[in-house]
Short mmCIF file of C-alpha atoms in Angstrom, two decimals:
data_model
loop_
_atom_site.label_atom_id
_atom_site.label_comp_id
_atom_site.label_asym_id
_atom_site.label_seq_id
_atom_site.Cartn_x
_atom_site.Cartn_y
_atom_site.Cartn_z
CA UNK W 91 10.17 -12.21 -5.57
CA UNK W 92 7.73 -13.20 -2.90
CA UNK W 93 4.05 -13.84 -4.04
CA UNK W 94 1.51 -13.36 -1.98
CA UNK W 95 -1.76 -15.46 -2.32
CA UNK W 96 -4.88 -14.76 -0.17
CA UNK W 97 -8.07 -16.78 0.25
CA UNK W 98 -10.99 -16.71 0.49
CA UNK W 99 -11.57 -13.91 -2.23
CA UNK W 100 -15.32 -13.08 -0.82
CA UNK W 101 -16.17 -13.68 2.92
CA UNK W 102 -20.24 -13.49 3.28
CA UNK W 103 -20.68 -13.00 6.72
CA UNK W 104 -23.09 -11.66 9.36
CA UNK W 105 -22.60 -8.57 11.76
CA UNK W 106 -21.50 -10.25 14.73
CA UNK W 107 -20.08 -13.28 13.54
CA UNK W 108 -16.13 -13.71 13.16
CA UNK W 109 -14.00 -13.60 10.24
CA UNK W 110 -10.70 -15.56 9.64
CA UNK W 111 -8.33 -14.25 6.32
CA UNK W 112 -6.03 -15.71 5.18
CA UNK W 113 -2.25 -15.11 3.28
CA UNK W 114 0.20 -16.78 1.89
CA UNK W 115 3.24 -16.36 0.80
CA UNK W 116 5.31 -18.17 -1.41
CA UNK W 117 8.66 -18.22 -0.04
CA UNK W 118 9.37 -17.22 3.84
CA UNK W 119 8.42 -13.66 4.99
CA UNK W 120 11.28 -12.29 6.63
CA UNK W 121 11.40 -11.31 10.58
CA UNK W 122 7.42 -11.54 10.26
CA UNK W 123 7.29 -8.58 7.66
CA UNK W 124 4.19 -8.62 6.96
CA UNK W 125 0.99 -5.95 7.42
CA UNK W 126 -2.52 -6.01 6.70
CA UNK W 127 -4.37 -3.12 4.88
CA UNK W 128 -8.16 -2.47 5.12
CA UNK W 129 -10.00 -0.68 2.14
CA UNK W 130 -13.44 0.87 1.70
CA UNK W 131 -14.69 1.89 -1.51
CA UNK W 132 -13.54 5.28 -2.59
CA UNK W 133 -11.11 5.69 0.11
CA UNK W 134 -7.21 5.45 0.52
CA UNK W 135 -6.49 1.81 2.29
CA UNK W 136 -5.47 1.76 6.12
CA UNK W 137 -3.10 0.00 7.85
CA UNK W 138 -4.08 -2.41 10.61
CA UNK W 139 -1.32 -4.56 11.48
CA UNK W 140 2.39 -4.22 10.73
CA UNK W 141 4.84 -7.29 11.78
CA UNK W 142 2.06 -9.88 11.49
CA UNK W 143 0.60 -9.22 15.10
CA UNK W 144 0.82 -5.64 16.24
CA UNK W 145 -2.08 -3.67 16.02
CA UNK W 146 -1.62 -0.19 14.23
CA UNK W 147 -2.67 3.10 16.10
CA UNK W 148 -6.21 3.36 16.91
CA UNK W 149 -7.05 -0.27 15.17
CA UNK W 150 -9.27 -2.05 18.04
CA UNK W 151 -8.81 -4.66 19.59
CA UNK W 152 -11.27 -6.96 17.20
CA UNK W 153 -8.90 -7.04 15.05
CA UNK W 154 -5.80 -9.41 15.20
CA UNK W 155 -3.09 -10.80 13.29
CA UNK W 156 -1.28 -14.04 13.66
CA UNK W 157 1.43 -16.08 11.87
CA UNK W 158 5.03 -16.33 10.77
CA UNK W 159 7.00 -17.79 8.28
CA UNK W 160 4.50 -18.43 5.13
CA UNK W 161 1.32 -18.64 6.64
CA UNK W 162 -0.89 -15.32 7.95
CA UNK W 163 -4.02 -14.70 9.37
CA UNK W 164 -6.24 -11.92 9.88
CA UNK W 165 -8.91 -12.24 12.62
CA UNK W 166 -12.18 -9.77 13.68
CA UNK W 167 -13.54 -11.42 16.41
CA UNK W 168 -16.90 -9.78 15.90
CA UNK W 169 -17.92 -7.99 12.48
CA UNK W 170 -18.88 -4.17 13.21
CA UNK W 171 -21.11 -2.73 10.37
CA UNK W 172 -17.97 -0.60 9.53
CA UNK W 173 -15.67 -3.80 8.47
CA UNK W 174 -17.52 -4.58 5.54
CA UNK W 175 -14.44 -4.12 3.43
CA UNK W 176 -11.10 -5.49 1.05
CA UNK W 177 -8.53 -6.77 3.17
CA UNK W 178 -4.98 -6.83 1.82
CA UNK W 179 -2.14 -8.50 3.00
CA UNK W 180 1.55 -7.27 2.27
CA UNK W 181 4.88 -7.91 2.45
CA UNK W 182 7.72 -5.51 3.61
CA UNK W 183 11.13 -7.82 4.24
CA UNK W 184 14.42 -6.37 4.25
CA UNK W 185 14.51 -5.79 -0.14
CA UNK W 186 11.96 -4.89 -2.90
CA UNK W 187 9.64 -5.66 -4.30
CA UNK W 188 7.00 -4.90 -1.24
CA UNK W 189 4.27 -7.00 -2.73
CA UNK W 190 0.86 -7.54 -2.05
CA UNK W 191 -1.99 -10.09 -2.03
CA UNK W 192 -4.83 -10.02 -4.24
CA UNK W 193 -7.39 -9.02 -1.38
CA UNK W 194 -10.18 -10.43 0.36
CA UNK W 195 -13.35 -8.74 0.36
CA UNK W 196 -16.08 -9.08 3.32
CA UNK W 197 -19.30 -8.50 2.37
CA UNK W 198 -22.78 -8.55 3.97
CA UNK W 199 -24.74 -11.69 3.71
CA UNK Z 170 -0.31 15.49 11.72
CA UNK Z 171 1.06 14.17 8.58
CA UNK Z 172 -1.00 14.52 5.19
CA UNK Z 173 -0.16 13.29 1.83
CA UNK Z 174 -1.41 14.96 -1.72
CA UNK Z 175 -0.57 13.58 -4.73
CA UNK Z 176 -0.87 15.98 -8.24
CA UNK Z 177 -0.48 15.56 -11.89
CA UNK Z 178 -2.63 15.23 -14.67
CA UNK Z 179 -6.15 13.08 -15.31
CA UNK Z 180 -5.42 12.01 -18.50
CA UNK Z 181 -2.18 11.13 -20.57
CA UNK Z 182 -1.86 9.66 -23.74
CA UNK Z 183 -0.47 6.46 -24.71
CA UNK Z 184 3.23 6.70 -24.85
CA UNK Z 185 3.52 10.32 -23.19
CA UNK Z 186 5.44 10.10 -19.78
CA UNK Z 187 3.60 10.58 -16.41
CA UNK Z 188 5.25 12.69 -14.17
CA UNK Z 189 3.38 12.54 -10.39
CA UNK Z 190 3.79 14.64 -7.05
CA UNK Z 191 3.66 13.80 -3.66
CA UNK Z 192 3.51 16.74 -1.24
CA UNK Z 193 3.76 15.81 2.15
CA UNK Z 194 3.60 17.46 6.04
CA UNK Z 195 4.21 16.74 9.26
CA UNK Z 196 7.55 14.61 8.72
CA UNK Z 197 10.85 15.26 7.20
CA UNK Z 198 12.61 13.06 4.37
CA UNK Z 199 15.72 14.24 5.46
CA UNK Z 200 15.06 12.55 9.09
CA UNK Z 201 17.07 9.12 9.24
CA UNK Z 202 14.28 6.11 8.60
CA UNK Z 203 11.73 8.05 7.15
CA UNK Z 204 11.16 6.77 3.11
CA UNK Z 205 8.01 7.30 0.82
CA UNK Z 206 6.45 4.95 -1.50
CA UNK Z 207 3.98 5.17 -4.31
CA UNK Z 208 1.30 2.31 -4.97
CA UNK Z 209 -1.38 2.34 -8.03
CA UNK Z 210 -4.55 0.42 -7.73
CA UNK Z 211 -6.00 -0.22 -11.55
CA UNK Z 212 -10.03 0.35 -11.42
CA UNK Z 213 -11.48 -2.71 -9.11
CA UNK Z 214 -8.04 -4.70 -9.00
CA UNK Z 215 -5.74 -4.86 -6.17
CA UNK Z 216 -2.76 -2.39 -5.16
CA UNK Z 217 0.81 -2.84 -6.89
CA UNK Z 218 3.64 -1.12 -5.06
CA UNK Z 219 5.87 0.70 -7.65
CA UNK Z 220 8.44 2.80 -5.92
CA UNK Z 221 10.35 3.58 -2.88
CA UNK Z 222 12.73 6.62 -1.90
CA UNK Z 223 14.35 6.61 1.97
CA UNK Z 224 16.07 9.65 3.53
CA UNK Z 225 19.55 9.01 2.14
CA UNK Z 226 18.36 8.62 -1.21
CA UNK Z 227 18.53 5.18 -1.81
CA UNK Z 228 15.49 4.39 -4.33
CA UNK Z 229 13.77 0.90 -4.82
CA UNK Z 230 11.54 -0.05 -7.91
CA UNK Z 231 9.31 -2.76 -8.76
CA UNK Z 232 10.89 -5.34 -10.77
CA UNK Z 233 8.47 -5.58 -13.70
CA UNK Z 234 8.17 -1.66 -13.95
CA UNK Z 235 11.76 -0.18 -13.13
CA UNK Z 236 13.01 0.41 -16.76
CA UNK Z 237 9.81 3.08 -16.73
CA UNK Z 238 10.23 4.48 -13.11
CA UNK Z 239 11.99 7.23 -11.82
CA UNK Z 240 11.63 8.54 -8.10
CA UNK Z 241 13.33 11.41 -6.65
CA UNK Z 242 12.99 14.06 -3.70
CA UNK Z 243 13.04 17.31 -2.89
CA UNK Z 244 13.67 18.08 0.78
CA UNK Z 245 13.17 20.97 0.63
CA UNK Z 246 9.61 21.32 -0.67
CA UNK Z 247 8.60 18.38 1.29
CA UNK Z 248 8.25 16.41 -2.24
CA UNK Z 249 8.79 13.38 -3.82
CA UNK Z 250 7.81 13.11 -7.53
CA UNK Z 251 7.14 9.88 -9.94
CA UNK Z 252 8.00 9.77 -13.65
CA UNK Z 253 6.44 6.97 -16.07
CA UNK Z 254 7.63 6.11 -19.15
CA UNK Z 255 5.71 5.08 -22.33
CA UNK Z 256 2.52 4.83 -20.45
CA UNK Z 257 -0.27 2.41 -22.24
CA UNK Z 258 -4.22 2.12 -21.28
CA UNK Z 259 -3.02 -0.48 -18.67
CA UNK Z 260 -1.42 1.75 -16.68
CA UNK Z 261 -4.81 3.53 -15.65
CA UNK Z 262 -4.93 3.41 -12.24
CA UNK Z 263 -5.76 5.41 -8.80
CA UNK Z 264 -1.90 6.33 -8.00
CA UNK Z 265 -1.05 6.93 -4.44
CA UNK Z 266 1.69 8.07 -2.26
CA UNK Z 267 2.55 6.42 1.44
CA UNK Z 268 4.68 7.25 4.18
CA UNK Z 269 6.98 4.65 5.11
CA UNK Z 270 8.42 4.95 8.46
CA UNK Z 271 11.46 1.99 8.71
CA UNK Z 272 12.38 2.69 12.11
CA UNK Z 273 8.74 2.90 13.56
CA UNK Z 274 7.02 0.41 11.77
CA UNK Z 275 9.83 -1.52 9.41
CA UNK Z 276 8.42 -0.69 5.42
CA UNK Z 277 4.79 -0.39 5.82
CA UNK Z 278 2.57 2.52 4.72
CA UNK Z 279 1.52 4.31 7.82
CA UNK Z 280 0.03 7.56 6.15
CA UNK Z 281 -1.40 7.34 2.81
CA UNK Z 282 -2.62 9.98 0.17
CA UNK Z 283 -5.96 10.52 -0.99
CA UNK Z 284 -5.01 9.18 -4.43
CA UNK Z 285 -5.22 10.89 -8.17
CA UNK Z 286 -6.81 9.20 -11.05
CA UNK Z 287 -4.82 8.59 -14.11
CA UNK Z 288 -6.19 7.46 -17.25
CA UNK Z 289 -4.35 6.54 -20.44
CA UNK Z 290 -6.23 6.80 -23.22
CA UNK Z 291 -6.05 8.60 -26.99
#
């Protein structure tokens, strides 16, 4: 069963400035399964990227993934008031269990 | 447009069995790829994937949980329903539903449900 592990757990940042996530996994994340989830409080989480890199439908373009193997990244070039937010990575290779990491929350310094 | 509801009840007691439903639109579990998937997310803690159902009924559970867990479908009425054994306070969680397209996306949640709050408690 793959673990995922995700660091930092709080990100105090700026609006403006860029953030860099991080996840990893403890064995190797098949064919670059792996998505990242944003989630705001009181709301459902949304997906932004799906195979490490791609961007999901109507995610912009600050946001972008990178990685393979057992090392991830999430990257928003420049933080919009709106992506003050948990970040969650998961994994999806080709059997269960589809496990994710313990988040990353960005917060407002 | 695809939506996702899940129903059942607030509050269960300690060893009753939770029984959850996920009606869906705008997509077909009888369409070849197409799967759903429930998650919970315990108050301020992160989201645990518990279940999976695809189009030609194969059905996936989590490891730690799958002597509890029962999934199954019905096409039909566009629903896919949840049962939990022996639930115990630690189960309380916001329980969702997902869309899982394979062929799209591979297993990811596209579409997700607004989630129900279930608390175990005497």
């Amino acid at each position: 069963e793959i673990v995922l592990t995700q660091s930092p757990g709080t990100l105090s940042l700026s609006p403006g400035e860029r953030a860099t996530l991080s996840c990893r996994a403890s064995q190797t994340v098949s064919s670059s399964y792996l998505a990242w989830y944003q989630q705001k409080p009181g709301q459902s989480p949304r997906l932004l990227i799906y195979g490490a890199s791609s961007r999901a439908t109507g995610i912009p373009d600050r946001f972008s993934g990178s990685g393979s193997g057992t090392d991830f990244t999430l990257t928003i070039s420049k933080l919009e008031p709106e992506d003050f937010a948990v970040y969650y990575c998961q994994q999806y290779g080709s059997s269960p269990p589809f496990s994710f990491g313990p988040g990353t929350k960005v917060d407002i310094k | 447009q695809v939506t996702l509801r899940e129903s059942g009840p607030a509050l269960v007691k300690p060893t009753q069995t939770l029984t959850l439903t996920c009606t869906f639109s705008g997509f077909s579990l009888s369409t070849s790829g197409m799967c759903v998937s429930w998650i919970r997310q315990p108050p301020g803690k992160a989201l645990e994937w518990l279940a999976r159902i695809d189009w030609d009924d194969d059905k996936f559970y989590s490891t730690s949980l799958k002597t509890r867990l029962t999934i199954s479908k019905d096409t039909s009425k566009n629903q896919v329903v949840l049962t939990m054994t022996n639930m115990d306070p630690v189960d309380t969680a916001t329980y969702y539903c997902a869309r899982v397209p394979i062929t799209i996306f591979g297993g990811v949640f596209d579409y997700w449900g607004q989630g129900t709050l279930v608390t175990v408690s005497s």
